[in-house]
Amino acid sequence: METFKCRSVPNGKSKLARTFQKVIKIRTATKVASNNNGVGHGIGICMLTSQHRFEGGDSPTFCRSNSSSTEKQGEVKARQRAVMEALVAKLFASVTSIKAAYAELQMAQSPYNSEAIQAADQAVVDELKAISELKRSFLKKILDFSPQVTMMLAEIQEQQSLMKTYEITIKKLESQVEIKEYDISSLKKKLDDSIGYNKSLENKLNASGSLSMIDYIQVSRLNITNFVQVLQYTLRSMRSFVKLMIREMELAHWDLDSAARGIEPDAVFTNPSHRCFVFESFVCRTMFEGFNQPHFMLTSETQKQDKPPTDYYINRFKNLKSLTPKQFLTQNPNSSFAKFTRIKYLSVVHAKMECSLFGNLNQRKLLNSGSVPDSGFFTGFAEMAKRVWVLHSLAFSFGEDVNVYQVKKNCRFSEVYMDAVSDESVMVSPSQSSILGKENLRVGFTVVPGLKIGKNVIQSQVYLPTATSPSPARL
């Protein structure tokens, strides 16, 4: 068989091969140019080029994808993402502007401001139009703006809208503060008027001050029930004076806790408001000091032994019960009652206390000179002193021995000789006493001393630190 051998191709390129290669390059360049002209923003197209190498038996080898085209695609995606972020930032800025305009619109409603309302309404309309235009551009894909500039402007717009919102909020809060200050001023004025009105009522009561129920007591039929009734009115007057004294202390900026500890150093309170019982204890103890003596400590030791007849006390009771203390003191400056009032005032109201409360000692000077101070504080004290004096006269009008007793601290509570006080002047009920256990009920201090007239015992009023639940009202 005849064998054909292929003629070897020379190493140099032939003329035909060179011509073929030129044609391929020209057609490839034309295709790339046409594709670049048809696609915007320089989107890369993979191009294949022939690199024929006629060496030995090797076949033609085609080109790979162009790496620059992939980079251009990444740049396009990054730009599209930046445009979308700018679009969202612009949208949020417009929403914030609408919010600020709406807040301004609400602020302009009260007080009514027509120009501000129109301006705020126009601002809302403009921002809604801007959002509508933004929507139209997004749907038509004609977002022809710079992402960096748009985001910066959106940030500025949002910050300005927030500042406007904060300014409106500040104005609103300032307006509310002005309203609150006006309300506070109005309430303070009402409080001052109420305090003045209460003081005037208190002065009228103390000035007119006859014990209405005592006017109906028949002197010929006096009994221990009448004494208990007068004692109730006396204790009411004492508590009224204690409240007046505490109010003056507060106005003088006293430390009431320190003052209470000065009277009862070891007192323990179940409620901070119970410290008023300490001041009541001090006033009652001072006013009832010498109550068991016929002359109420106004005579010398030798004269104390001479007990006046019962008619003396009955007449003293009748002469003073229906008169105002100021009227009686003015008409009888040298009477026993005038001397009693002066001694008790100097004992209850210390010189330092009077100077601290009123800034001077004028009331003491007037009393020592035989005059009557014209103040609400002394009027309240004089009414209390009068009722204690009348109570003393009534106690000795029975012709029985009169004794006063105090309960020592930590003594066991006895329902026979004691009543327990707590907030709002209430007692511990017997049921609570049984629950707590009588052995656990210990006296903190005596608030009102107990009295014994003959065989009749009037219970003392004591403070129990464990007393917390209310029960029937005390005397």
Short mmCIF file of C-alpha atoms in Angstrom, two decimals:
data_model
loop_
_atom_site.label_atom_id
_atom_site.label_comp_id
_atom_site.label_asym_id
_atom_site.label_seq_id
_atom_site.Cartn_x
_atom_site.Cartn_y
_atom_site.Cartn_z
CA MET A 1 0.00 0.00 0.00
CA GLU A 2 1.23 3.45 -0.88
CA THR A 3 1.91 5.65 2.08
CA PHE A 4 1.44 9.45 1.98
CA LYS A 5 3.54 11.61 4.20
CA CYS A 6 2.48 15.09 5.29
CA ARG A 7 4.79 17.82 4.31
CA SER A 8 6.16 19.65 7.26
CA VAL A 9 5.17 23.33 7.77
CA PRO A 10 8.03 25.65 8.06
CA ASN A 11 8.61 27.36 11.40
CA GLY A 12 7.95 30.85 9.99
CA LYS A 13 4.40 31.97 9.34
CA SER A 14 3.26 31.71 5.74
CA LYS A 15 1.62 34.64 3.98
CA LEU A 16 -1.81 32.97 4.04
CA ALA A 17 -1.59 32.33 7.74
CA ARG A 18 -0.67 35.90 8.44
CA THR A 19 -3.56 37.20 6.34
CA PHE A 20 -6.07 34.89 8.10
CA GLN A 21 -4.87 36.06 11.50
CA LYS A 22 -5.29 39.72 10.54
CA VAL A 23 -8.87 39.12 9.40
CA ILE A 24 -9.75 37.44 12.68
CA LYS A 25 -8.34 40.34 14.73
CA ILE A 26 -10.22 42.97 12.71
CA ARG A 27 -13.58 41.17 13.08
CA THR A 28 -13.04 40.69 16.81
CA ALA A 29 -12.23 44.37 17.36
CA THR A 30 -15.32 45.41 15.38
CA LYS A 31 -17.57 43.17 17.52
CA VAL A 32 -16.17 44.55 20.74
CA ALA A 33 -16.63 48.14 19.58
CA SER A 34 -20.24 47.54 18.55
CA ASN A 35 -21.03 45.87 21.86
CA ASN A 36 -19.48 48.69 23.84
CA ASN A 37 -21.52 51.23 21.94
CA GLY A 38 -24.76 49.38 22.63
CA VAL A 39 -24.30 48.91 26.40
CA GLY A 40 -24.25 51.91 28.79
CA HIS A 41 -21.82 52.55 31.58
CA GLY A 42 -19.12 50.35 30.02
CA ILE A 43 -20.43 46.91 30.86
CA GLY A 44 -17.74 44.37 29.96
CA ILE A 45 -18.29 41.57 27.37
CA CYS A 46 -16.22 38.40 27.32
CA MET A 47 -14.13 38.40 24.11
CA LEU A 48 -12.59 35.34 22.45
CA THR A 49 -9.46 35.79 20.42
CA SER A 50 -7.73 33.16 18.38
CA GLN A 51 -4.16 32.59 18.91
CA HIS A 52 -3.21 30.06 16.39
CA ARG A 53 0.00 28.38 16.98
CA PHE A 54 0.99 25.94 14.22
CA GLU A 55 3.69 24.13 16.03
CA GLY A 56 3.83 20.37 15.54
CA GLY A 57 0.40 18.76 15.90
CA ASP A 58 -1.01 21.37 18.28
CA SER A 59 -4.58 22.50 17.59
CA PRO A 60 -5.71 26.16 17.74
CA THR A 61 -6.14 27.63 21.26
CA PHE A 62 -8.98 30.17 22.09
CA CYS A 63 -8.70 33.11 24.62
CA ARG A 64 -10.15 33.30 28.22
CA SER A 65 -12.63 35.93 29.72
CA ASN A 66 -11.34 39.46 30.25
CA SER A 67 -10.80 40.21 34.00
CA SER A 68 -11.47 43.95 33.55
CA SER A 69 -15.11 43.18 32.65
CA THR A 70 -15.75 41.57 36.08
CA GLU A 71 -14.33 44.59 37.84
CA LYS A 72 -16.66 46.88 35.93
CA GLN A 73 -19.67 44.79 36.95
CA GLY A 74 -18.66 45.16 40.63
CA GLU A 75 -18.40 48.91 40.20
CA VAL A 76 -21.90 49.06 38.69
CA LYS A 77 -23.40 47.08 41.56
CA ALA A 78 -21.67 49.28 44.12
CA ARG A 79 -23.01 52.39 42.40
CA GLN A 80 -26.54 50.97 42.28
CA ARG A 81 -26.35 50.15 46.01
CA ALA A 82 -25.13 53.67 46.82
CA VAL A 83 -28.01 55.15 44.81
CA MET A 84 -30.55 53.04 46.74
CA GLU A 85 -29.05 54.04 50.07
CA ALA A 86 -29.22 57.68 49.08
CA LEU A 87 -32.85 57.17 48.00
CA VAL A 88 -33.77 55.67 51.40
CA ALA A 89 -31.90 58.43 53.27
CA LYS A 90 -33.76 61.08 51.28
CA LEU A 91 -37.09 59.34 51.99
CA PHE A 92 -36.40 59.17 55.75
CA ALA A 93 -35.33 62.81 55.79
CA SER A 94 -38.64 63.79 54.16
CA VAL A 95 -40.59 61.75 56.74
CA THR A 96 -38.70 63.48 59.57
CA SER A 97 -39.50 66.86 58.01
CA ILE A 98 -43.19 65.94 57.87
CA LYS A 99 -43.06 64.94 61.53
CA ALA A 100 -41.48 68.27 62.49
CA ALA A 101 -44.03 70.19 60.42
CA TYR A 102 -46.89 68.28 62.03
CA ALA A 103 -45.53 69.04 65.51
CA GLU A 104 -45.32 72.70 64.55
CA LEU A 105 -48.89 72.52 63.27
CA GLN A 106 -50.09 71.13 66.61
CA MET A 107 -48.13 73.77 68.53
CA ALA A 108 -49.78 76.52 66.51
CA GLN A 109 -53.26 75.33 67.48
CA SER A 110 -52.96 76.56 71.08
CA PRO A 111 -52.65 79.47 71.23
CA TYR A 112 -54.12 79.82 67.75
CA ASN A 113 -51.66 81.20 65.17
CA SER A 114 -53.04 81.24 61.64
CA GLU A 115 -49.74 82.15 59.96
CA ALA A 116 -47.85 79.36 61.71
CA ILE A 117 -50.62 76.90 60.81
CA GLN A 118 -50.45 77.84 57.13
CA ALA A 119 -46.64 77.61 57.08
CA ALA A 120 -46.67 74.19 58.74
CA ASP A 121 -49.41 72.96 56.40
CA GLN A 122 -47.46 74.14 53.36
CA ALA A 123 -44.32 72.39 54.67
CA VAL A 124 -46.25 69.10 54.94
CA VAL A 125 -47.62 69.51 51.41
CA ASP A 126 -44.15 70.26 49.98
CA GLU A 127 -42.60 67.21 51.59
CA LEU A 128 -45.44 64.98 50.36
CA LYS A 129 -44.86 66.30 46.84
CA ALA A 130 -41.15 65.57 47.19
CA ILE A 131 -41.89 62.00 48.26
CA SER A 132 -44.30 61.57 45.35
CA GLU A 133 -41.67 62.81 42.89
CA LEU A 134 -39.13 60.46 44.46
CA LYS A 135 -41.52 57.56 43.97
CA ARG A 136 -42.09 58.49 40.32
CA SER A 137 -38.34 58.64 39.66
CA PHE A 138 -37.81 55.28 41.33
CA LEU A 139 -40.51 53.55 39.30
CA LYS A 140 -39.19 55.00 36.02
CA LYS A 141 -35.59 54.22 36.99
CA ILE A 142 -34.34 57.74 36.34
CA LEU A 143 -32.53 58.33 39.60
CA ASP A 144 -30.04 60.81 38.20
CA PHE A 145 -28.40 62.18 41.35
CA SER A 146 -25.08 61.88 43.08
CA PRO A 147 -25.32 59.38 46.01
CA GLN A 148 -22.71 61.13 48.15
CA VAL A 149 -24.24 64.60 47.79
CA THR A 150 -27.78 63.28 48.25
CA MET A 151 -26.93 61.44 51.46
CA MET A 152 -25.17 64.49 52.86
CA LEU A 153 -28.12 66.74 52.06
CA ALA A 154 -30.53 64.18 53.53
CA GLU A 155 -28.52 64.04 56.74
CA ILE A 156 -28.55 67.85 56.99
CA GLN A 157 -32.30 67.95 56.36
CA GLU A 158 -32.98 65.26 58.99
CA GLN A 159 -30.84 67.01 61.62
CA GLN A 160 -32.59 70.32 60.93
CA SER A 161 -35.99 68.64 61.28
CA LEU A 162 -34.94 67.00 64.54
CA MET A 163 -33.70 70.33 65.88
CA LYS A 164 -37.02 71.91 64.95
CA THR A 165 -38.88 69.08 66.72
CA TYR A 166 -36.75 69.54 69.84
CA GLU A 167 -37.36 73.29 69.79
CA ILE A 168 -41.10 72.72 69.56
CA THR A 169 -40.91 70.19 72.43
CA ILE A 170 -38.95 72.68 74.54
CA LYS A 171 -41.53 75.39 73.87
CA LYS A 172 -44.31 73.01 74.81
CA LEU A 173 -42.56 72.05 78.05
CA GLU A 174 -41.91 75.70 78.87
CA SER A 175 -45.59 76.41 78.30
CA GLN A 176 -46.53 73.55 80.62
CA VAL A 177 -44.07 74.85 83.24
CA GLU A 178 -45.69 78.28 83.07
CA ILE A 179 -49.11 76.70 83.54
CA LYS A 180 -47.85 74.64 86.50
CA GLU A 181 -46.23 77.71 88.06
CA TYR A 182 -49.49 79.58 87.70
CA ASP A 183 -51.36 76.68 89.30
CA ILE A 184 -48.82 76.53 92.14
CA SER A 185 -49.13 80.27 92.70
CA SER A 186 -52.91 79.99 92.70
CA LEU A 187 -52.85 77.07 95.13
CA LYS A 188 -50.42 78.90 97.41
CA LYS A 189 -52.76 81.87 97.47
CA LYS A 190 -55.68 79.60 98.29
CA LEU A 191 -53.60 77.95 101.03
CA ASP A 192 -52.68 81.31 102.52
CA ASP A 193 -56.32 82.37 102.39
CA SER A 194 -57.37 79.11 104.05
CA ILE A 195 -54.72 79.46 106.76
CA GLY A 196 -55.79 83.05 107.39
CA TYR A 197 -59.44 82.04 107.48
CA ASN A 198 -58.70 79.16 109.87
CA LYS A 199 -56.71 81.47 112.13
CA SER A 200 -59.56 83.96 112.15
CA LEU A 201 -62.02 81.19 113.03
CA GLU A 202 -59.66 79.93 115.71
CA ASN A 203 -59.29 83.42 117.16
CA LYS A 204 -63.06 83.87 117.12
CA LEU A 205 -63.58 80.53 118.83
CA ASN A 206 -60.92 81.31 121.39
CA ALA A 207 -62.24 84.83 121.85
CA SER A 208 -65.89 83.88 122.23
CA GLY A 209 -64.72 80.69 123.79
CA SER A 210 -67.33 79.74 126.31
CA LEU A 211 -67.68 76.01 126.70
CA SER A 212 -71.20 75.70 125.38
CA MET A 213 -71.92 72.39 127.06
CA ILE A 214 -70.66 73.71 130.42
CA ASP A 215 -73.31 76.41 130.34
CA TYR A 216 -75.90 73.67 130.73
CA ILE A 217 -74.21 71.93 133.65
CA GLN A 218 -76.27 72.35 136.81
CA VAL A 219 -73.90 73.23 139.62
CA SER A 220 -76.24 71.71 142.20
CA ARG A 221 -76.03 68.34 140.44
CA LEU A 222 -72.36 68.03 139.62
CA ASN A 223 -71.11 64.47 139.12
CA ILE A 224 -68.11 62.64 137.74
CA THR A 225 -69.74 62.48 134.27
CA ASN A 226 -69.70 66.28 134.13
CA PHE A 227 -66.00 66.20 135.04
CA VAL A 228 -65.22 63.75 132.20
CA GLN A 229 -67.11 65.99 129.74
CA VAL A 230 -65.11 69.06 130.80
CA LEU A 231 -61.92 66.99 130.61
CA GLN A 232 -62.73 66.14 126.98
CA TYR A 233 -63.07 69.84 126.12
CA THR A 234 -59.86 70.61 128.00
CA LEU A 235 -57.88 68.00 126.09
CA ARG A 236 -59.27 69.29 122.79
CA SER A 237 -58.00 72.75 123.68
CA MET A 238 -54.59 71.30 124.59
CA ARG A 239 -54.31 69.49 121.27
CA SER A 240 -55.34 72.62 119.42
CA PHE A 241 -52.58 74.58 121.16
CA VAL A 242 -50.05 71.80 120.45
CA LYS A 243 -50.91 71.97 116.73
CA LEU A 244 -50.52 75.76 116.84
CA MET A 245 -47.15 75.41 118.57
CA ILE A 246 -45.91 72.80 116.05
CA ARG A 247 -47.00 75.02 113.16
CA GLU A 248 -45.01 77.93 114.61
CA MET A 249 -42.01 75.60 114.99
CA GLU A 250 -42.23 74.57 111.36
CA LEU A 251 -42.45 78.20 110.25
CA ALA A 252 -39.33 78.88 112.32
CA HIS A 253 -37.60 75.89 110.60
CA TRP A 254 -37.20 73.82 113.76
CA ASP A 255 -35.90 70.28 113.60
CA LEU A 256 -38.98 68.61 115.08
CA ASP A 257 -37.26 65.24 115.42
CA SER A 258 -34.49 66.76 117.52
CA ALA A 259 -37.03 68.70 119.58
CA ALA A 260 -39.02 65.49 120.21
CA ARG A 261 -35.86 63.63 121.25
CA GLY A 262 -35.11 66.45 123.67
CA ILE A 263 -38.40 65.70 125.44
CA GLU A 264 -38.41 61.89 125.14
CA PRO A 265 -34.85 60.78 124.24
CA ASP A 266 -35.64 57.06 123.96
CA ALA A 267 -39.07 57.30 122.35
CA VAL A 268 -39.71 54.84 119.50
CA PHE A 269 -42.50 55.67 117.03
CA THR A 270 -44.38 53.25 114.81
CA ASN A 271 -45.18 56.23 112.57
CA PRO A 272 -43.17 59.46 112.15
CA SER A 273 -46.35 61.52 112.58
CA HIS A 274 -46.69 60.19 116.12
CA ARG A 275 -44.02 62.60 117.34
CA CYS A 276 -46.84 65.11 117.98
CA PHE A 277 -47.72 63.01 121.05
CA VAL A 278 -44.35 63.94 122.55
CA PHE A 279 -45.20 67.65 122.40
CA GLU A 280 -48.69 66.95 123.71
CA SER A 281 -47.12 64.98 126.56
CA PHE A 282 -44.90 67.93 127.47
CA VAL A 283 -47.78 70.44 127.42
CA CYS A 284 -50.13 68.19 129.41
CA ARG A 285 -47.46 67.34 131.99
CA THR A 286 -46.65 71.02 132.50
CA MET A 287 -50.26 72.20 132.65
CA PHE A 288 -51.34 69.44 135.05
CA GLU A 289 -48.38 69.92 137.35
CA GLY A 290 -49.80 70.82 140.79
CA PHE A 291 -53.34 69.85 139.73
CA ASN A 292 -53.68 67.76 142.90
CA GLN A 293 -53.07 70.80 145.13
CA PRO A 294 -56.04 72.93 146.24
CA HIS A 295 -54.38 76.20 145.19
CA PHE A 296 -52.68 74.81 142.09
CA MET A 297 -49.17 75.65 143.40
CA LEU A 298 -50.00 79.35 143.76
CA THR A 299 -49.44 79.61 147.52
CA SER A 300 -46.63 78.92 149.95
CA GLU A 301 -46.09 75.56 151.62
CA THR A 302 -47.91 76.62 154.82
CA GLN A 303 -50.94 77.91 152.97
CA LYS A 304 -51.18 74.77 150.85
CA GLN A 305 -52.48 72.88 153.84
CA ASP A 306 -55.53 75.14 154.08
CA LYS A 307 -58.11 73.71 151.74
CA PRO A 308 -60.91 76.13 150.79
CA PRO A 309 -64.51 74.93 151.05
CA THR A 310 -66.28 73.44 148.05
CA ASP A 311 -68.32 76.63 147.57
CA TYR A 312 -65.10 78.46 146.74
CA TYR A 313 -64.44 76.16 143.81
CA ILE A 314 -68.05 76.18 142.68
CA ASN A 315 -68.06 79.98 142.57
CA ARG A 316 -64.73 80.01 140.76
CA PHE A 317 -66.15 77.55 138.26
CA LYS A 318 -69.26 79.68 137.66
CA ASN A 319 -67.37 82.98 137.42
CA LEU A 320 -64.92 81.89 134.74
CA LYS A 321 -66.69 79.24 132.67
CA SER A 322 -68.62 81.65 130.44
CA LEU A 323 -66.00 84.42 130.06
CA THR A 324 -63.25 84.72 127.51
CA PRO A 325 -59.78 84.41 129.06
CA LYS A 326 -58.63 87.69 127.53
CA GLN A 327 -61.64 89.48 128.93
CA PHE A 328 -61.14 87.99 132.39
CA LEU A 329 -57.39 88.69 132.43
CA THR A 330 -57.95 92.30 131.36
CA GLN A 331 -60.55 92.87 134.08
CA ASN A 332 -58.69 90.90 136.77
CA PRO A 333 -54.93 91.29 136.19
CA ASN A 334 -54.12 90.36 139.82
CA SER A 335 -56.45 87.38 140.10
CA SER A 336 -55.36 83.82 140.86
CA PHE A 337 -56.18 82.83 137.31
CA ALA A 338 -53.99 85.65 135.93
CA LYS A 339 -51.12 84.45 138.12
CA PHE A 340 -51.73 80.84 137.06
CA THR A 341 -51.75 81.80 133.37
CA ARG A 342 -48.51 83.73 133.70
CA ILE A 343 -46.69 80.92 135.56
CA LYS A 344 -47.83 78.23 133.15
CA TYR A 345 -46.95 80.28 130.06
CA LEU A 346 -43.44 80.88 131.34
CA SER A 347 -43.12 77.13 132.03
CA VAL A 348 -44.50 75.90 128.70
CA VAL A 349 -42.93 78.56 126.44
CA HIS A 350 -39.26 78.93 127.33
CA ALA A 351 -37.58 82.28 126.69
CA LYS A 352 -35.32 80.79 123.98
CA MET A 353 -38.32 79.12 122.38
CA GLU A 354 -40.32 82.38 122.30
CA CYS A 355 -37.37 84.29 120.86
CA SER A 356 -36.89 81.61 118.18
CA LEU A 357 -40.57 81.50 117.23
CA PHE A 358 -41.35 85.22 117.26
CA GLY A 359 -37.95 86.93 117.18
CA ASN A 360 -38.48 88.75 120.47
CA LEU A 361 -39.69 88.36 124.07
CA ASN A 362 -42.53 90.86 123.92
CA GLN A 363 -45.20 88.43 125.15
CA ARG A 364 -43.22 87.58 128.29
CA LYS A 365 -42.61 91.24 128.99
CA LEU A 366 -46.30 92.06 128.66
CA LEU A 367 -47.31 89.19 130.95
CA ASN A 368 -44.76 90.18 133.61
CA SER A 369 -46.06 93.74 133.50
CA GLY A 370 -49.67 92.60 134.02
CA SER A 371 -50.81 93.14 130.41
CA VAL A 372 -52.35 90.66 127.98
CA PRO A 373 -50.51 89.93 124.69
CA ASP A 374 -52.65 90.38 121.61
CA SER A 375 -51.56 87.41 119.48
CA GLY A 376 -53.21 84.28 118.19
CA PHE A 377 -50.55 82.14 119.87
CA PHE A 378 -51.21 83.56 123.35
CA THR A 379 -54.98 83.53 122.75
CA GLY A 380 -54.79 79.78 122.12
CA PHE A 381 -52.65 79.29 125.23
CA ALA A 382 -54.98 81.40 127.40
CA GLU A 383 -58.01 79.38 126.29
CA MET A 384 -56.20 76.16 127.20
CA ALA A 385 -55.19 77.61 130.58
CA LYS A 386 -58.76 78.69 131.28
CA ARG A 387 -60.13 75.21 130.62
CA VAL A 388 -57.50 73.59 132.85
CA TRP A 389 -58.35 76.12 135.56
CA VAL A 390 -62.10 75.38 135.22
CA LEU A 391 -61.36 71.65 135.28
CA HIS A 392 -59.36 72.09 138.50
CA SER A 393 -62.24 74.03 140.08
CA LEU A 394 -64.67 71.30 139.07
CA ALA A 395 -62.42 68.54 140.45
CA PHE A 396 -62.23 70.10 143.93
CA SER A 397 -65.92 71.03 143.96
CA PHE A 398 -66.74 67.38 144.77
CA GLY A 399 -65.05 67.65 148.17
CA GLU A 400 -62.92 64.57 147.43
CA ASP A 401 -59.18 64.05 147.35
CA VAL A 402 -57.67 64.72 143.94
CA ASN A 403 -54.58 62.85 142.70
CA VAL A 404 -52.62 62.89 139.47
CA TYR A 405 -50.56 59.92 138.31
CA GLN A 406 -48.03 59.34 135.54
CA VAL A 407 -47.23 55.92 134.07
CA LYS A 408 -43.54 55.09 133.91
CA LYS A 409 -41.86 53.97 130.76
CA ASN A 410 -41.87 50.22 129.98
CA CYS A 411 -44.66 49.57 132.46
CA ARG A 412 -47.07 46.84 131.43
CA PHE A 413 -50.19 48.20 129.78
CA SER A 414 -53.33 48.05 131.96
CA GLU A 415 -56.76 48.60 130.46
CA VAL A 416 -58.06 49.70 133.87
CA TYR A 417 -55.73 52.67 134.31
CA MET A 418 -54.66 53.44 130.73
CA ASP A 419 -55.89 54.25 127.26
CA ALA A 420 -53.49 53.79 124.35
CA VAL A 421 -53.12 56.49 121.72
CA SER A 422 -51.99 56.16 118.11
CA ASP A 423 -52.42 58.06 114.86
CA GLU A 424 -55.57 60.21 114.68
CA SER A 425 -55.95 59.86 118.48
CA VAL A 426 -57.28 56.31 118.59
CA MET A 427 -56.91 53.48 121.09
CA VAL A 428 -55.79 49.89 120.83
CA SER A 429 -58.84 47.66 120.92
CA PRO A 430 -59.14 44.90 123.52
CA SER A 431 -59.09 42.33 120.72
CA GLN A 432 -55.73 43.62 119.48
CA SER A 433 -54.46 43.64 123.04
CA SER A 434 -55.32 39.96 123.37
CA ILE A 435 -53.70 39.15 120.03
CA LEU A 436 -50.47 40.95 120.82
CA GLY A 437 -50.37 39.59 124.34
CA LYS A 438 -50.64 41.81 127.38
CA GLU A 439 -47.15 40.99 128.48
CA ASN A 440 -45.84 42.47 125.18
CA LEU A 441 -47.71 45.78 125.50
CA ARG A 442 -45.33 48.22 127.18
CA VAL A 443 -45.78 51.93 127.75
CA GLY A 444 -43.56 54.23 125.72
CA PHE A 445 -44.47 57.41 127.60
CA THR A 446 -47.48 59.11 129.19
CA VAL A 447 -49.32 61.58 126.97
CA VAL A 448 -52.09 62.71 129.36
CA PRO A 449 -51.76 62.09 133.11
CA GLY A 450 -54.40 60.00 134.83
CA LEU A 451 -56.66 61.47 137.51
CA LYS A 452 -58.23 60.01 140.60
CA ILE A 453 -61.06 61.85 142.37
CA GLY A 454 -62.07 59.99 145.48
CA LYS A 455 -62.62 56.44 144.30
CA ASN A 456 -63.19 57.41 140.67
CA VAL A 457 -60.30 56.78 138.30
CA ILE A 458 -59.95 58.61 135.00
CA GLN A 459 -57.59 56.68 132.75
CA SER A 460 -54.30 58.15 131.64
CA GLN A 461 -53.46 58.41 127.96
CA VAL A 462 -50.24 56.54 127.07
CA TYR A 463 -48.32 55.90 123.86
CA LEU A 464 -47.64 52.27 122.94
CA PRO A 465 -45.05 51.74 120.19
CA THR A 466 -46.87 48.53 119.14
CA ALA A 467 -50.26 50.20 118.78
CA THR A 468 -51.06 50.30 115.08
CA SER A 469 -54.72 49.48 114.50
CA PRO A 470 -57.58 51.92 115.20
CA SER A 471 -60.39 51.43 117.68
CA PRO A 472 -62.96 53.67 119.45
CA ALA A 473 -62.01 57.32 119.79
CA ARG A 474 -60.18 58.45 122.91
CA LEU A 475 -61.21 61.28 125.20
#
